[in-house]
PDB file of C-alpha atoms in Angstrom:
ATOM      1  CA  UNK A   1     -42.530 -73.452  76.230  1.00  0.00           C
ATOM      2  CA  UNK A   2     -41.125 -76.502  73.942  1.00  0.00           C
ATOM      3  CA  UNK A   3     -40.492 -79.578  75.240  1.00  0.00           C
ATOM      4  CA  UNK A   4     -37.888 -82.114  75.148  1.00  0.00           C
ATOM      5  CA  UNK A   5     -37.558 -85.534  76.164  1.00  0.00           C
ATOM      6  CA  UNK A   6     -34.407 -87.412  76.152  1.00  0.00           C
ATOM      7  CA  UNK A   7     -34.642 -91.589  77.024  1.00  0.00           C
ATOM      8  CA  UNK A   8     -31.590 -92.588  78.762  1.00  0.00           C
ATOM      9  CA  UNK A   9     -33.781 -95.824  79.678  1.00  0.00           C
ATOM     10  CA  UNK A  10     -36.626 -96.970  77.369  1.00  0.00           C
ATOM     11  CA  UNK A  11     -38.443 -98.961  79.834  1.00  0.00           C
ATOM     12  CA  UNK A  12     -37.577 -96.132  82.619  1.00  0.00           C
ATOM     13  CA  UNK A  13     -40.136 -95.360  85.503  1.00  0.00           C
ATOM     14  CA  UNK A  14     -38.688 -92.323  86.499  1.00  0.00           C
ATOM     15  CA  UNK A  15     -39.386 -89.000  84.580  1.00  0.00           C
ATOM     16  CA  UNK A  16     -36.800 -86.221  86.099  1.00  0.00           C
ATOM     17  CA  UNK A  17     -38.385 -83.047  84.864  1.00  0.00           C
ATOM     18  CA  UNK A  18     -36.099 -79.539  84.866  1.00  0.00           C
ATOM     19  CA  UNK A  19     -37.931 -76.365  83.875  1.00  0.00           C
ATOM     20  CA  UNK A  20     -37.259 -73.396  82.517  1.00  0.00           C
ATOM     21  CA  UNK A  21     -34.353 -74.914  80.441  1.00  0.00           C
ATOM     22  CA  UNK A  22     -31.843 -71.883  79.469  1.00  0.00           C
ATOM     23  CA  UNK A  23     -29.679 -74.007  76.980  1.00  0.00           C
ATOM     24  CA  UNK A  24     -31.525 -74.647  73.302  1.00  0.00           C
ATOM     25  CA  UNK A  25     -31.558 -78.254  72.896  1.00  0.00           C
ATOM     26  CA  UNK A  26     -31.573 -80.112  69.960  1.00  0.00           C
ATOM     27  CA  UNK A  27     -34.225 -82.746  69.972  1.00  0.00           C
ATOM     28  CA  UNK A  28     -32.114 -85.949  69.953  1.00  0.00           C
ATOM     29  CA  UNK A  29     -29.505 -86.205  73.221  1.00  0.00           C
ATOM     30  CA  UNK A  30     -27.328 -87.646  70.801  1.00  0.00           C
ATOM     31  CA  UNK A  31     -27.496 -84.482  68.678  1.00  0.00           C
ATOM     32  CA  UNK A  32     -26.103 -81.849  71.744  1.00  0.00           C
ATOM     33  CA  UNK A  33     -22.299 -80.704  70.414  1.00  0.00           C
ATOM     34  CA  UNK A  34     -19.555 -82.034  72.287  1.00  0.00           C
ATOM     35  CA  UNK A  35     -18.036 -78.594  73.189  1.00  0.00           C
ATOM     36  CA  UNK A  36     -21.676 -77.298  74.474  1.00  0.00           C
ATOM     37  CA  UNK A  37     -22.149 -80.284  76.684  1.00  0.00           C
ATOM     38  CA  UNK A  38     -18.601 -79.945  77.849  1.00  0.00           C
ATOM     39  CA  UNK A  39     -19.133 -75.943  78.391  1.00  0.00           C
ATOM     40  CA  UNK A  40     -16.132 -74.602  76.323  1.00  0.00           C
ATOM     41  CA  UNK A  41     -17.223 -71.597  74.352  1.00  0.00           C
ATOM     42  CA  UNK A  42     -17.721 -70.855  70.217  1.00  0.00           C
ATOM     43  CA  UNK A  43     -17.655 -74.504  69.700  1.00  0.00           C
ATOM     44  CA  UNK A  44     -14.308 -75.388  70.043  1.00  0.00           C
ATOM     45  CA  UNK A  45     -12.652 -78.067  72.396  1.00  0.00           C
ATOM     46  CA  UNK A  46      -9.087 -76.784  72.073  1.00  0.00           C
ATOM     47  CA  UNK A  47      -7.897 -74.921  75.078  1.00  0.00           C
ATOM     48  CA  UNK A  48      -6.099 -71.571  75.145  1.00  0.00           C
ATOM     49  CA  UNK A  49      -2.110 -71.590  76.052  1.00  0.00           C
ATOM     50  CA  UNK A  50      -1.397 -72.049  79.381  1.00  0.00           C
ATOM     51  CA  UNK A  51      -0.395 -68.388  80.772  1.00  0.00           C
ATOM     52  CA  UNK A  52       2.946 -67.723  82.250  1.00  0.00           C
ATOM     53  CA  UNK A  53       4.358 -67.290  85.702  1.00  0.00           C
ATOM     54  CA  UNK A  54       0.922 -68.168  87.316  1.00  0.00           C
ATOM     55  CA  UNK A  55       0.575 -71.183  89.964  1.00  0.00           C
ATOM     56  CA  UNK A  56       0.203 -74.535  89.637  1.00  0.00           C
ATOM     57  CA  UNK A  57      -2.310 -76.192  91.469  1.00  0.00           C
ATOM     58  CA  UNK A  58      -1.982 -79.673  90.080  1.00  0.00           C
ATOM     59  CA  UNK A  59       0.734 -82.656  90.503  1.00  0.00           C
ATOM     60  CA  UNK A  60       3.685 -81.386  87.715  1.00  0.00           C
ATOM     61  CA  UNK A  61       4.750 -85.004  86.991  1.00  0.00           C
ATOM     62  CA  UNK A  62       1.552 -85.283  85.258  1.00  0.00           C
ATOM     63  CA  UNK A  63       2.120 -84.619  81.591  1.00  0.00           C
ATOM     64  CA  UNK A  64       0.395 -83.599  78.079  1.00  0.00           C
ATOM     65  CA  UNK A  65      -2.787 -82.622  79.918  1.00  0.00           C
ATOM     66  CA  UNK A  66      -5.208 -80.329  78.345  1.00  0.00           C
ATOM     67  CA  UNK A  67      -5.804 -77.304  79.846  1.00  0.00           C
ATOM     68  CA  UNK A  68      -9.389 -75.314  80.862  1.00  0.00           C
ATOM     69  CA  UNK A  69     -11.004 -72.452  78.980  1.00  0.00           C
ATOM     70  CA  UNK A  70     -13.039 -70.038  81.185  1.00  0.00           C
ATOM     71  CA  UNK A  71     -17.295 -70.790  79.993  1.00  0.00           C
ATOM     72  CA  UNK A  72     -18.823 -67.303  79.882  1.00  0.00           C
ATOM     73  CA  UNK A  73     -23.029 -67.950  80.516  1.00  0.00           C
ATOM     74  CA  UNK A  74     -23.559 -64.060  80.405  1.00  0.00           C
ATOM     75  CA  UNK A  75     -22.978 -63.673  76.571  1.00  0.00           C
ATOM     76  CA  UNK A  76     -26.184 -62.923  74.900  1.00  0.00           C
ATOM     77  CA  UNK A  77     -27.115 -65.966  72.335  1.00  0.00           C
ATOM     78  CA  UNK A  78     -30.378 -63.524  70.864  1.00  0.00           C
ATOM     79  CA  UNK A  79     -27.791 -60.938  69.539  1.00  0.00           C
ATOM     80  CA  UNK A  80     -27.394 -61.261  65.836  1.00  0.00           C
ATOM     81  CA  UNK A  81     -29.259 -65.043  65.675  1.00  0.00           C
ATOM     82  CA  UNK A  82     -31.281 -66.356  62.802  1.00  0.00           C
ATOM     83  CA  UNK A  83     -35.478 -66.437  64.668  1.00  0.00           C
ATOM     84  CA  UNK A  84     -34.667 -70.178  64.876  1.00  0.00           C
ATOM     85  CA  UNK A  85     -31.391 -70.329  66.903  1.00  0.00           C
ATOM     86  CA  UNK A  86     -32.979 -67.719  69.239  1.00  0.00           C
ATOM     87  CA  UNK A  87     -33.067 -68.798  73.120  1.00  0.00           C
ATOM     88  CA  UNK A  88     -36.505 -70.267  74.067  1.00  0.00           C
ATOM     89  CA  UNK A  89     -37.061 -71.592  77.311  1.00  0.00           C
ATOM     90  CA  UNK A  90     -37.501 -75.072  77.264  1.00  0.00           C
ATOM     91  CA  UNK A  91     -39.126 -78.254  79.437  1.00  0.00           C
ATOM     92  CA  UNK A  92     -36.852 -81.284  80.007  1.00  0.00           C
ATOM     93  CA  UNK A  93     -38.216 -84.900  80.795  1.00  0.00           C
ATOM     94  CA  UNK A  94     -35.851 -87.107  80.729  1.00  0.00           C
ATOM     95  CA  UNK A  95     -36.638 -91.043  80.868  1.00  0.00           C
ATOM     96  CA  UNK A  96     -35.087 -92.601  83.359  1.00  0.00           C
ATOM     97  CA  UNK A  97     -35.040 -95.991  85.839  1.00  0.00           C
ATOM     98  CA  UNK A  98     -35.256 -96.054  89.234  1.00  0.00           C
ATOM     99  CA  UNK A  99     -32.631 -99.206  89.361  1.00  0.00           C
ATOM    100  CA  UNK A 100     -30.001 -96.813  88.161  1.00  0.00           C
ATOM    101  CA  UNK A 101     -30.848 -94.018  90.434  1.00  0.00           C
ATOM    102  CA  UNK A 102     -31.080 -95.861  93.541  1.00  0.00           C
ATOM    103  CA  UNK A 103     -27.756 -97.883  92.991  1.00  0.00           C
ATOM    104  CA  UNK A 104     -25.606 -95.396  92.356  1.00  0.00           C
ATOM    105  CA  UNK A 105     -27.420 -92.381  94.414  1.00  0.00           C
ATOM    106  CA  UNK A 106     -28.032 -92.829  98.383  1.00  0.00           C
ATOM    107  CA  UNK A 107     -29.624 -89.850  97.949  1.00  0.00           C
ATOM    108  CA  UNK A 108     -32.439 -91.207  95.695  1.00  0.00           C
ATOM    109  CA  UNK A 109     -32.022 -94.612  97.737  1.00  0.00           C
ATOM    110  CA  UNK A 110     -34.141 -92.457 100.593  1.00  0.00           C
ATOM    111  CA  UNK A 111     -36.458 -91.026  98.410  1.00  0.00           C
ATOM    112  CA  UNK A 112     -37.732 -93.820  96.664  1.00  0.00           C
ATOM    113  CA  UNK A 113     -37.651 -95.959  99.535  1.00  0.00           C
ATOM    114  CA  UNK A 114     -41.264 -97.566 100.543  1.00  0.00           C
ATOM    115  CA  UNK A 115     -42.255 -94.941 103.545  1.00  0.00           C
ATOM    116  CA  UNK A 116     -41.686 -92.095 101.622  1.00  0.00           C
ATOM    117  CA  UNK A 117     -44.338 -90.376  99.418  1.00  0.00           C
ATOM    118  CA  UNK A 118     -42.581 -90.985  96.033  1.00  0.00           C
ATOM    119  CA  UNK A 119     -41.338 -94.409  97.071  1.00  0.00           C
ATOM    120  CA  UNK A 120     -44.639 -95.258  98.108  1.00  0.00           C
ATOM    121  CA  UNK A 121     -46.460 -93.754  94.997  1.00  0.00           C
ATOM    122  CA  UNK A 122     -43.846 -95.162  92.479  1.00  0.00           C
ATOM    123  CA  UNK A 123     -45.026 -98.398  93.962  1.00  0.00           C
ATOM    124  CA  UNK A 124     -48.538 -97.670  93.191  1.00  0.00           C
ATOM    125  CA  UNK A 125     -48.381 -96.155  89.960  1.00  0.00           C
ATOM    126  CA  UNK A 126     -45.071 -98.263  88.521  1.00  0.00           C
ATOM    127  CA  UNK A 127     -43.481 -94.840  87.527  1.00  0.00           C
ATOM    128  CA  UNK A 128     -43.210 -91.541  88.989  1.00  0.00           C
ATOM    129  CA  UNK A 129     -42.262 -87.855  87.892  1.00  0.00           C
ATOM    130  CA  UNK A 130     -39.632 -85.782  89.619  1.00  0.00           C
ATOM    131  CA  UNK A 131     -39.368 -82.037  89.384  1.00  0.00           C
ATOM    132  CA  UNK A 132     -35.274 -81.632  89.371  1.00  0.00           C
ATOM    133  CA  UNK A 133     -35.334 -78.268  90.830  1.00  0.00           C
ATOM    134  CA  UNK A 134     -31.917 -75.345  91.112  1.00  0.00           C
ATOM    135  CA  UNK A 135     -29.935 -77.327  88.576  1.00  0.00           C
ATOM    136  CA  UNK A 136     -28.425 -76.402  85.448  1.00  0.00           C
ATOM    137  CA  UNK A 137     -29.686 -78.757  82.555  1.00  0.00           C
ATOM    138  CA  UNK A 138     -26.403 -79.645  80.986  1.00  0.00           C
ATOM    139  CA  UNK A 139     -23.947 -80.899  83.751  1.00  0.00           C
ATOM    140  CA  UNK A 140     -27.095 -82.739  85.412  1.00  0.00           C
ATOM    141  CA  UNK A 141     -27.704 -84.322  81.993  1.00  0.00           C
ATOM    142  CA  UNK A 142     -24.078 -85.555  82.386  1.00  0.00           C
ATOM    143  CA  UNK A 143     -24.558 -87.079  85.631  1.00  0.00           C
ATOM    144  CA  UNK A 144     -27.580 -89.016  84.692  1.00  0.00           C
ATOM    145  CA  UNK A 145     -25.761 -90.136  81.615  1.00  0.00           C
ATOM    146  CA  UNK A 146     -23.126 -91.752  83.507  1.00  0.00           C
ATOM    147  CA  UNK A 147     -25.070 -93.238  86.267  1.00  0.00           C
ATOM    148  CA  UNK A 148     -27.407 -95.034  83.009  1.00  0.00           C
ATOM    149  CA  UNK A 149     -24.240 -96.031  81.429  1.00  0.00           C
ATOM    150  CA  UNK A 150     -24.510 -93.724  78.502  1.00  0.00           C
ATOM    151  CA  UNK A 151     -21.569 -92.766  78.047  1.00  0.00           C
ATOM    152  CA  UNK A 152     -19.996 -92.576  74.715  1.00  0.00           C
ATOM    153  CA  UNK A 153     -21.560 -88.678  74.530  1.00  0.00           C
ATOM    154  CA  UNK A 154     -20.236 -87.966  77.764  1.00  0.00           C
ATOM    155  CA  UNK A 155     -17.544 -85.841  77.160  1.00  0.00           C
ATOM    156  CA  UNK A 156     -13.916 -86.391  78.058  1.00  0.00           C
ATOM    157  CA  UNK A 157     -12.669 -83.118  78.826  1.00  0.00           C
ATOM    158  CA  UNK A 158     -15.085 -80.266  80.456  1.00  0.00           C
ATOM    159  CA  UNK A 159     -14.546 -76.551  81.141  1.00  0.00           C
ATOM    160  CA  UNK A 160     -13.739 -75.719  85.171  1.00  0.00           C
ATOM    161  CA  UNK A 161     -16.978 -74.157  85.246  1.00  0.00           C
ATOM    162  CA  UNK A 162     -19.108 -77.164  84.262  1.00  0.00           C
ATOM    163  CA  UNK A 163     -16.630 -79.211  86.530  1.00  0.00           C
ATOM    164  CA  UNK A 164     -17.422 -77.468  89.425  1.00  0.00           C
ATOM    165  CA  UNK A 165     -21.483 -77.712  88.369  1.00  0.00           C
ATOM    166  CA  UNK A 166     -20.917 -81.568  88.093  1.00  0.00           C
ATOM    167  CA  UNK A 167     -19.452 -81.657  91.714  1.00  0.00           C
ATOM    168  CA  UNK A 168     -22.195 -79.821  93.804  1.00  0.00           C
ATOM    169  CA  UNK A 169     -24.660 -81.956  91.503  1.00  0.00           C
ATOM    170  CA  UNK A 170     -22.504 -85.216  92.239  1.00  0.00           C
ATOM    171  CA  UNK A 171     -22.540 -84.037  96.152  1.00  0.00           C
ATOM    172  CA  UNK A 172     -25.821 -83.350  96.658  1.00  0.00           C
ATOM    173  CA  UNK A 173     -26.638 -87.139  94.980  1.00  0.00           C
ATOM    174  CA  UNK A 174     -23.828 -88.816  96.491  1.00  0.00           C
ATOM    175  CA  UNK A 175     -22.869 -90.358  93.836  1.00  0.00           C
ATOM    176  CA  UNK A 176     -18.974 -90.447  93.913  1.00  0.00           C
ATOM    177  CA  UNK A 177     -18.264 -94.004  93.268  1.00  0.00           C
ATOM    178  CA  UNK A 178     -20.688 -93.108  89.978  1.00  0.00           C
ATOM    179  CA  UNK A 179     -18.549 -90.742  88.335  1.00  0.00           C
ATOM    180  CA  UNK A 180     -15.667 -91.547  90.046  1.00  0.00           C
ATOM    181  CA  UNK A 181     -13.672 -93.001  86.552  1.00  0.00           C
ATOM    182  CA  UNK A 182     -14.809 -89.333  84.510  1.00  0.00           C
ATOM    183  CA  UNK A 183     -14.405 -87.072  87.552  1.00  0.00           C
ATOM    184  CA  UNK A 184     -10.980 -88.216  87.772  1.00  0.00           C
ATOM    185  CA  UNK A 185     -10.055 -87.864  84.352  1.00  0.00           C
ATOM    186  CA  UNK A 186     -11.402 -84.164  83.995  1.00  0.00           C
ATOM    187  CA  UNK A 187      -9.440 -83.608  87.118  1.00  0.00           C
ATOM    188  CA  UNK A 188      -6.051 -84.640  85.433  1.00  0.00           C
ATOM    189  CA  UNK A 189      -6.662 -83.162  82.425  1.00  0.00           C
ATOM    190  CA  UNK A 190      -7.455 -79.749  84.014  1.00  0.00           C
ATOM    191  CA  UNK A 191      -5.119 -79.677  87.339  1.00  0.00           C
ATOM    192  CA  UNK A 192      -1.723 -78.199  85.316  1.00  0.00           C
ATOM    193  CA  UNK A 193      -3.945 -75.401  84.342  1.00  0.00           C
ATOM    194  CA  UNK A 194      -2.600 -72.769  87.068  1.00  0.00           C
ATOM    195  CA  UNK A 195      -5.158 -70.961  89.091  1.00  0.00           C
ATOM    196  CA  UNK A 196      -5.413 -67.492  88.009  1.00  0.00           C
ATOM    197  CA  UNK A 197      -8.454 -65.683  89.866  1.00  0.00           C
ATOM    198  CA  UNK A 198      -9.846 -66.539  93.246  1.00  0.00           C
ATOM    199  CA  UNK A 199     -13.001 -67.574  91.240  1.00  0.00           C
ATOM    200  CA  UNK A 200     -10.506 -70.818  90.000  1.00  0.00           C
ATOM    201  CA  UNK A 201      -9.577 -71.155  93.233  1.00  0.00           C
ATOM    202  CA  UNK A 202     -13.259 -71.336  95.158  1.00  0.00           C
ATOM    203  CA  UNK A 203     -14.048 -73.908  91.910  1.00  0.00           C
ATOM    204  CA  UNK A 204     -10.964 -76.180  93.046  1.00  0.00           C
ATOM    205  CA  UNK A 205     -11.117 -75.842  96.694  1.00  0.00           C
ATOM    206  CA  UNK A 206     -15.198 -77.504  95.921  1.00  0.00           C
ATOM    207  CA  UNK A 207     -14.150 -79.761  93.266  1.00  0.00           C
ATOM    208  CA  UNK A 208     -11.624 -81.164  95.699  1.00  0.00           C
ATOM    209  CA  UNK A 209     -13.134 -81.699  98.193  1.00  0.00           C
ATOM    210  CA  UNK A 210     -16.242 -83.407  96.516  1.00  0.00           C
ATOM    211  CA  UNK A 211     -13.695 -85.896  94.831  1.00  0.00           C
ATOM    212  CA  UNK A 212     -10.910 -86.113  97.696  1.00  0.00           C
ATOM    213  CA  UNK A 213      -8.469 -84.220  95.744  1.00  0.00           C
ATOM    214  CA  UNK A 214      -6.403 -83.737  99.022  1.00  0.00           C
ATOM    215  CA  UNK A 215      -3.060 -82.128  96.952  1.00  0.00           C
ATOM    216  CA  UNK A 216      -5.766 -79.479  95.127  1.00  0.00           C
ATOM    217  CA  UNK A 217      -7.575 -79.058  98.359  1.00  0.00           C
ATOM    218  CA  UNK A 218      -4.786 -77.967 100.111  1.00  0.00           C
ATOM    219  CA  UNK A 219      -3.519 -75.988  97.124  1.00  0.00           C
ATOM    220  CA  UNK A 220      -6.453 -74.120  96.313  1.00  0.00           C
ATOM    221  CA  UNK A 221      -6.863 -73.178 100.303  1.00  0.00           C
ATOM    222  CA  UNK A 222      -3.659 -71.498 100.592  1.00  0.00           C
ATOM    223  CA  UNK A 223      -4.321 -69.246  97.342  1.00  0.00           C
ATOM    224  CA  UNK A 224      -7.371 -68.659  98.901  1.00  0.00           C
ATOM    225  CA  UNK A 225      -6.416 -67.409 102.284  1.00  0.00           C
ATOM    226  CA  UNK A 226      -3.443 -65.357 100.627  1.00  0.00           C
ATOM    227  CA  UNK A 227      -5.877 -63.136  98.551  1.00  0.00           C
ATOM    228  CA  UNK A 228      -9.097 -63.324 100.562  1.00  0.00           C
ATOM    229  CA  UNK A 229     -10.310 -60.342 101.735  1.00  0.00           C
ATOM    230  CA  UNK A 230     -13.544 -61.111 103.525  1.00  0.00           C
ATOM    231  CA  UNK A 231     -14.121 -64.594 105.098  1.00  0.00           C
ATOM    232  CA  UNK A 232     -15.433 -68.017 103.553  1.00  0.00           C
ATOM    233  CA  UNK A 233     -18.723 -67.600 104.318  1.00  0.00           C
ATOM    234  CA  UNK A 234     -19.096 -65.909 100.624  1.00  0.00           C
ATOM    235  CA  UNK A 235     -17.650 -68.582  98.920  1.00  0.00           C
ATOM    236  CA  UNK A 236     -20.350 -69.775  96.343  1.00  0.00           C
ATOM    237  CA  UNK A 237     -20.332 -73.665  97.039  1.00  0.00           C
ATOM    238  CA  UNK A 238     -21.998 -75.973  99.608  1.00  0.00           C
ATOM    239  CA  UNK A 239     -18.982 -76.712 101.685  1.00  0.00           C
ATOM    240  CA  UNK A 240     -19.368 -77.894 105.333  1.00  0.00           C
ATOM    241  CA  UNK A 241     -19.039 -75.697 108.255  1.00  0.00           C
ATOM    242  CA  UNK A 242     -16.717 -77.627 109.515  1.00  0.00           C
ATOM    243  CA  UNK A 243     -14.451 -76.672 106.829  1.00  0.00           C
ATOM    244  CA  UNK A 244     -15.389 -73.222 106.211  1.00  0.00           C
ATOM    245  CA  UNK A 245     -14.625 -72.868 109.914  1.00  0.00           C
ATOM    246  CA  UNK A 246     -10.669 -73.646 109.445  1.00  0.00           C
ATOM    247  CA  UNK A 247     -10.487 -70.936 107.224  1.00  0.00           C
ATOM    248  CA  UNK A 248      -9.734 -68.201 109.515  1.00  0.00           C
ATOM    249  CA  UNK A 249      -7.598 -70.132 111.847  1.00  0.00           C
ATOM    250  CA  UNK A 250      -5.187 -72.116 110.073  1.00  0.00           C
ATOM    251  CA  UNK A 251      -2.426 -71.260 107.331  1.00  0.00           C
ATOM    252  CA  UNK A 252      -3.195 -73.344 105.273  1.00  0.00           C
ATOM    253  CA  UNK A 253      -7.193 -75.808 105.024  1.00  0.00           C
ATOM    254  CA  UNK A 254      -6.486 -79.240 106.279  1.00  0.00           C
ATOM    255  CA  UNK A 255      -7.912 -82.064 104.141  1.00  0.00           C
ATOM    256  CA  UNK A 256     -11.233 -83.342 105.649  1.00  0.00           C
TER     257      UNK A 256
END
């Protein structure tokens, strides 16, 4: 298995570590392609037409947005490729500091705090390694980008699919404020795209309520309960019970 290491902090004490990497990655962060990071296929950042007679889900005063391309992560990459460009597995460390992570994460705050086993043996040790664990490579890559203040390769506009990754990695961290300037601006530039599958719409009714999209939120909901045919419960994203239990109940999800 190769390994990479990317140093968003060169005097870092924290080494987040994600196995079994299922994206190639070039050796330099600053060498990934714009379009890969931001999860739009064949290398392109320019959106298909927006289809017709389809519904909004976004505010329609907002103008000259860009508009979403669906990421497909089933497509076979081995098919036809040179030995080189072949997928290999790969081992991420990536170099980061614990200032950051703390500031900008409660969820790290707790981890790291004296008490705790890493806390306490960061203290001992002055660095510590972290095994990042269930999350894709490239949307937590743009997370810990941000939160380092790295951000001139963080991309400006991102596929709904690596949106929605961002927000259950951005929930789980709690690191709203964070983010808060780039998850708003992939939100406007993808909101006029109009929801056309209840897969869209279990991506926006997350999304929104991660980043207190209350208009999207209540959007997304009502597509939802007008095409559901089982209940919420199977919806693919950590949303609270509390919310999950309106579902059945109400016409239309009430903002939390």
């Amino acid at each position: 298995m190769d390994e990479v290491i990317y140093t968003l902090d060169p005097e870092g004490d924290i080494f987040l570590v994600l196995d079994n990497v299922t994206e190639n990655l070039p050796g330099s962060l600053w060498d990934i392609e714009d379009s890969t990071l931001a999860g739009f296929p064949n290398s392109s950042m320019h959106p298909e037409p927006l289809p017709e007679h389809t519904e909004d889900i976004g505010n329609s005063e907002e103008e000259n947005r860009a508009v979403e391309v669906d990421y497909r992560e089933d497509t076979d990459q081995s098919v036809n490729l040179p030995k080189d460009r072949q997928h290999v597995e790969q081992h991420l460390r990536i170099r980061a500091s614990s200032k950051h992570l703390t500031l900008a994460c409660p969820q790290f705050k707790r981890t790291l705090q004296p008490g705790f086993q890493e806390g306490n043996e960061l203290k001992s040790k002055g660095y510590l390694e972290i095994p990042v664990q269930d999350w894709p490579a490239l949307p937590f890559l743009i997370v810990a980008m941000i939160i380092h203040g790295r951000t001139r390769t963080v991309p400006r506009k991102v596929s709904l699919e690596r949106l929605a990754e961002i927000a259950v990695i951005v929930d789980y961290y709690e690191c709203y404020e964070a983010v808060e300037i780039f998850s708003d601006m992939w939100i406007n530039t993808l909101a006029e795209r109009p929801m056309e599958s209840v897969s869209d719409a279990e991506k926006w009714l997350f999304i929104s309520w991660a980043f207190q999209q209350d208009t999207i939120f209540e959007s997304s909901s009502k597509y939802l309960q007008l095409r559901y045919t089982t209940n919420m419960a199977t919806i693919p994203y950590p949303i609270p019970s509390s919310v999950r239990g309106q579902f059945t109940s109400m016409p239309t999800l009430l903002f939390p």
